[in-house]
Amino acid sequence: MSGFDLSAILRNPDYVAMLLQGIEMTFVIYIGSWLLAMTLAILLFALRVSPLRIGEPVVKAYVSYHRNVPTLVQLMFWYFGIYTLMPQGVTDWLADHNAEAIFAIIGLGLCQAAYFSEDLRSGLRSVSPGQMEAAKALGHGYISAMRFVIMPQGVRNALPPLINHSVSLFKNSSLAIVVGASELTHAVKEIDNVSFRTFEIYLIGTVIYLFFSLIIMALGAYIALRSDPVRRARA
């Protein structure tokens, strides 16, 4: 075998097709788990700020579990544990509909929801108490003040950590390889097994992850800029 040669990978249509399929599955897992995480995070956040006394301890327990158990273990628990306990008809249906990707989405989404909910909570807590008093002085009720004054500021304050955790979720999608999901890391490993171009293919995989992570960060920075009238005016 000759020395370093990226063209050995990039000029092979089969390898390129495997990489493209891996990228597609990576984004299926990423977007699916992000939507699940954000939806659940909003529900957890709403439960935590609700007047229900049970809300705070339930959310604390949820967050504590998902922040202290490794994400890899959680994925394996869902795929090698929960999956095997399901009825035969359910497991057959899941097997026909890419069970590996489904459980990767569930595992990553449930885990990331804990981080997103804490980001939303910290963003809301960073809003000055005087904002609520000012809103009430202008005639807003509690719900109206939360909707039009407090929450917009809280979400804006929460954007930086939300963006960071969104990038982390994209990178953590690579953990789906342990349950057999055919995402990008899986494609890289398969190409390595048949091409024996270990350095080249892992270099390509690294660049792809870096490229899309930077794209997500740039998109998040743009959204943060657009949501802040002061920074937008200065820009």
Short mmCIF file of C-alpha atoms in Angstrom, two decimals:
data_model
loop_
_atom_site.label_atom_id
_atom_site.label_comp_id
_atom_site.label_asym_id
_atom_site.label_seq_id
_atom_site.Cartn_x
_atom_site.Cartn_y
_atom_site.Cartn_z
CA MET A 1 0.00 0.00 0.00
CA SER A 2 1.27 3.45 -0.92
CA GLY A 3 1.53 6.36 1.51
CA PHE A 4 -1.02 9.00 2.40
CA ASP A 5 -3.63 9.32 -0.36
CA LEU A 6 -7.03 10.94 0.23
CA SER A 7 -8.03 10.28 -3.37
CA ALA A 8 -8.16 6.57 -2.57
CA ILE A 9 -11.25 7.38 -0.51
CA LEU A 10 -12.71 10.41 -2.27
CA ARG A 11 -12.49 8.93 -5.79
CA ASN A 12 -14.18 5.71 -4.83
CA PRO A 13 -17.95 6.09 -5.46
CA ASP A 14 -18.81 3.32 -3.02
CA TYR A 15 -16.94 4.99 -0.17
CA VAL A 16 -18.41 8.39 -0.98
CA ALA A 17 -21.90 6.87 -1.04
CA MET A 18 -21.30 5.29 2.37
CA LEU A 19 -20.13 8.63 3.77
CA LEU A 20 -23.17 10.46 2.38
CA GLN A 21 -25.52 7.85 3.81
CA GLY A 22 -23.73 8.13 7.13
CA ILE A 23 -24.08 11.92 7.13
CA GLU A 24 -27.78 11.61 6.30
CA MET A 25 -28.38 9.19 9.16
CA THR A 26 -26.35 11.38 11.52
CA PHE A 27 -28.67 14.29 10.81
CA VAL A 28 -31.77 12.11 11.12
CA ILE A 29 -30.60 11.10 14.60
CA TYR A 30 -29.46 14.61 15.48
CA ILE A 31 -32.60 16.44 14.37
CA GLY A 32 -34.91 13.79 15.80
CA SER A 33 -33.18 13.76 19.18
CA TRP A 34 -32.95 17.59 19.24
CA LEU A 35 -36.68 17.96 18.64
CA LEU A 36 -37.47 15.35 21.29
CA ALA A 37 -35.06 16.97 23.76
CA MET A 38 -36.38 20.50 23.25
CA THR A 39 -40.02 19.42 23.47
CA LEU A 40 -39.41 17.50 26.67
CA ALA A 41 -37.21 20.29 28.07
CA ILE A 42 -40.04 22.80 27.65
CA LEU A 43 -42.42 20.43 29.45
CA LEU A 44 -39.93 19.88 32.26
CA PHE A 45 -39.35 23.60 32.55
CA ALA A 46 -43.09 24.29 32.65
CA LEU A 47 -43.53 21.63 35.32
CA ARG A 48 -40.73 23.11 37.37
CA VAL A 49 -42.15 26.64 37.38
CA SER A 50 -45.74 25.46 37.87
CA PRO A 51 -47.40 25.72 41.29
CA LEU A 52 -47.51 21.92 41.59
CA ARG A 53 -45.46 20.87 44.63
CA ILE A 54 -44.43 17.60 43.02
CA GLY A 55 -43.00 19.36 39.96
CA GLU A 56 -39.69 20.48 41.47
CA PRO A 57 -38.59 17.12 42.96
CA VAL A 58 -39.68 15.17 39.86
CA VAL A 59 -37.69 17.42 37.51
CA LYS A 60 -34.70 17.44 39.86
CA ALA A 61 -34.68 13.64 39.91
CA TYR A 62 -34.95 13.49 36.11
CA VAL A 63 -32.13 15.97 35.60
CA SER A 64 -29.92 14.32 38.21
CA TYR A 65 -30.31 10.88 36.61
CA HIS A 66 -29.55 12.00 33.07
CA ARG A 67 -26.66 14.25 34.05
CA ASN A 68 -24.91 11.60 36.15
CA VAL A 69 -25.37 8.46 34.05
CA PRO A 70 -23.10 8.36 30.96
CA THR A 71 -24.94 8.90 27.69
CA LEU A 72 -23.36 5.76 26.29
CA VAL A 73 -24.82 3.69 29.13
CA GLN A 74 -28.24 5.22 28.56
CA LEU A 75 -28.17 4.30 24.87
CA MET A 76 -27.18 0.73 25.69
CA PHE A 77 -29.87 0.56 28.36
CA TRP A 78 -32.56 1.50 25.86
CA TYR A 79 -31.38 -0.72 23.01
CA PHE A 80 -30.08 -3.76 24.86
CA GLY A 81 -32.45 -3.46 27.81
CA ILE A 82 -35.81 -1.83 27.13
CA TYR A 83 -35.93 -3.08 23.54
CA THR A 84 -35.67 -6.71 24.62
CA LEU A 85 -38.53 -6.34 27.11
CA MET A 86 -41.04 -5.11 24.53
CA PRO A 87 -43.76 -7.35 23.06
CA GLN A 88 -42.79 -9.36 20.01
CA GLY A 89 -45.06 -7.40 17.70
CA VAL A 90 -43.52 -4.11 18.78
CA THR A 91 -39.96 -5.36 18.39
CA ASP A 92 -40.76 -6.72 14.93
CA TRP A 93 -42.18 -3.36 13.87
CA LEU A 94 -39.17 -1.52 15.25
CA ALA A 95 -36.79 -3.93 13.52
CA ASP A 96 -38.51 -3.13 10.21
CA HIS A 97 -38.25 0.63 10.82
CA ASN A 98 -34.59 1.07 11.81
CA ALA A 99 -34.81 0.30 15.52
CA GLU A 100 -31.18 1.33 15.99
CA ALA A 101 -31.86 4.91 14.87
CA ILE A 102 -35.13 5.09 16.81
CA PHE A 103 -33.55 4.07 20.09
CA ALA A 104 -30.58 6.35 19.45
CA ILE A 105 -33.01 9.24 19.05
CA ILE A 106 -34.88 8.27 22.21
CA GLY A 107 -31.76 7.80 24.30
CA LEU A 108 -30.03 10.96 23.15
CA GLY A 109 -33.22 13.03 23.26
CA LEU A 110 -34.15 12.02 26.80
CA CYS A 111 -30.63 12.67 28.01
CA GLN A 112 -30.25 16.03 26.30
CA ALA A 113 -33.64 17.22 27.58
CA ALA A 114 -32.13 17.43 31.07
CA TYR A 115 -29.46 19.85 29.86
CA PHE A 116 -31.86 21.91 27.77
CA SER A 117 -34.30 22.27 30.67
CA GLU A 118 -31.52 23.51 32.94
CA ASP A 119 -30.44 25.98 30.25
CA LEU A 120 -33.98 27.36 30.08
CA ARG A 121 -34.20 27.52 33.85
CA SER A 122 -30.90 29.38 34.20
CA GLY A 123 -31.94 31.77 31.43
CA LEU A 124 -35.17 32.60 33.22
CA ARG A 125 -33.42 33.06 36.57
CA SER A 126 -31.03 35.54 35.00
CA VAL A 127 -33.92 37.92 34.23
CA SER A 128 -34.05 40.72 36.79
CA PRO A 129 -37.02 40.50 39.22
CA GLY A 130 -37.64 44.14 38.41
CA GLN A 131 -38.81 43.10 34.95
CA MET A 132 -41.87 41.39 36.42
CA GLU A 133 -42.63 44.42 38.57
CA ALA A 134 -42.27 46.73 35.57
CA ALA A 135 -44.55 44.50 33.49
CA LYS A 136 -47.23 44.53 36.20
CA ALA A 137 -46.92 48.29 36.47
CA LEU A 138 -47.73 48.48 32.76
CA GLY A 139 -50.90 46.48 33.30
CA HIS A 140 -49.74 42.95 32.52
CA GLY A 141 -51.04 40.01 34.52
CA TYR A 142 -48.73 37.14 35.56
CA ILE A 143 -49.33 35.04 32.44
CA SER A 144 -49.13 38.02 30.12
CA ALA A 145 -45.94 39.25 31.79
CA MET A 146 -44.33 35.82 31.49
CA ARG A 147 -45.34 35.49 27.84
CA PHE A 148 -44.39 38.93 26.54
CA VAL A 149 -41.70 40.16 28.95
CA ILE A 150 -40.02 37.48 31.05
CA MET A 151 -39.89 34.45 28.72
CA PRO A 152 -38.47 36.29 25.66
CA GLN A 153 -35.63 37.60 27.80
CA GLY A 154 -35.12 34.25 29.50
CA VAL A 155 -34.93 32.34 26.22
CA ARG A 156 -32.54 34.95 24.80
CA ASN A 157 -30.30 34.58 27.85
CA ALA A 158 -30.44 30.79 27.50
CA LEU A 159 -29.35 30.77 23.85
CA PRO A 160 -25.56 30.51 24.43
CA PRO A 161 -25.75 27.33 26.56
CA LEU A 162 -28.51 25.93 24.32
CA ILE A 163 -26.25 26.39 21.30
CA ASN A 164 -23.31 24.73 23.07
CA HIS A 165 -25.44 21.76 24.09
CA SER A 166 -26.88 21.53 20.57
CA VAL A 167 -23.35 21.17 19.22
CA SER A 168 -22.60 18.58 21.92
CA LEU A 169 -25.70 16.65 20.88
CA PHE A 170 -24.51 16.61 17.28
CA LYS A 171 -21.16 15.21 18.35
CA ASN A 172 -22.80 12.71 20.70
CA SER A 173 -24.78 11.31 17.77
CA SER A 174 -21.59 9.36 17.05
CA LEU A 175 -22.34 7.27 20.15
CA ALA A 176 -25.19 5.68 18.19
CA ILE A 177 -22.57 3.40 16.67
CA VAL A 178 -22.75 1.23 19.82
CA VAL A 179 -26.34 0.24 19.00
CA GLY A 180 -25.55 -0.35 15.32
CA ALA A 181 -27.02 2.82 13.83
CA SER A 182 -25.50 3.43 10.41
CA GLU A 183 -24.45 7.01 11.06
CA LEU A 184 -21.22 8.75 10.06
CA THR A 185 -18.89 7.09 12.57
CA HIS A 186 -20.29 3.70 11.59
CA ALA A 187 -19.64 4.51 7.91
CA VAL A 188 -16.08 5.62 8.69
CA LYS A 189 -15.41 2.38 10.55
CA GLU A 190 -16.85 0.27 7.72
CA ILE A 191 -14.76 2.06 5.11
CA ASP A 192 -11.67 1.57 7.25
CA ASN A 193 -12.39 -2.16 7.47
CA VAL A 194 -12.51 -2.59 3.69
CA SER A 195 -10.02 0.03 2.49
CA PHE A 196 -7.31 -0.23 5.17
CA ARG A 197 -6.90 3.55 4.77
CA THR A 198 -7.24 4.22 8.48
CA PHE A 199 -5.61 7.63 8.67
CA GLU A 200 -7.29 8.99 5.56
CA ILE A 201 -10.83 7.93 6.42
CA TYR A 202 -10.64 9.04 10.05
CA LEU A 203 -9.21 12.35 8.90
CA ILE A 204 -12.15 12.78 6.55
CA GLY A 205 -14.58 11.85 9.32
CA THR A 206 -12.95 14.36 11.67
CA VAL A 207 -13.19 17.15 9.10
CA ILE A 208 -16.84 16.36 8.42
CA TYR A 209 -17.75 16.51 12.12
CA LEU A 210 -15.76 19.73 12.52
CA PHE A 211 -17.40 21.30 9.48
CA PHE A 212 -20.97 20.63 10.57
CA SER A 213 -20.26 21.55 14.20
CA LEU A 214 -18.98 24.93 13.03
CA ILE A 215 -22.06 25.34 10.84
CA ILE A 216 -24.34 24.68 13.83
CA MET A 217 -22.36 27.14 15.94
CA ALA A 218 -22.56 29.79 13.22
CA LEU A 219 -26.29 29.26 12.82
CA GLY A 220 -26.75 29.54 16.58
CA ALA A 221 -24.69 32.74 16.69
CA TYR A 222 -26.85 34.19 13.91
CA ILE A 223 -30.06 33.32 15.77
CA ALA A 224 -28.65 34.82 18.98
CA LEU A 225 -27.75 38.02 17.12
CA ARG A 226 -31.18 38.29 15.48
CA SER A 227 -32.94 37.77 18.82
CA ASP A 228 -31.01 40.56 20.58
CA PRO A 229 -32.18 44.00 19.42
CA VAL A 230 -29.22 45.76 21.06
CA ARG A 231 -26.57 43.61 19.39
CA ARG A 232 -28.49 43.68 16.11
CA ALA A 233 -28.54 47.48 16.16
CA ARG A 234 -24.79 47.62 16.81
CA ALA A 235 -24.14 45.14 14.02
#
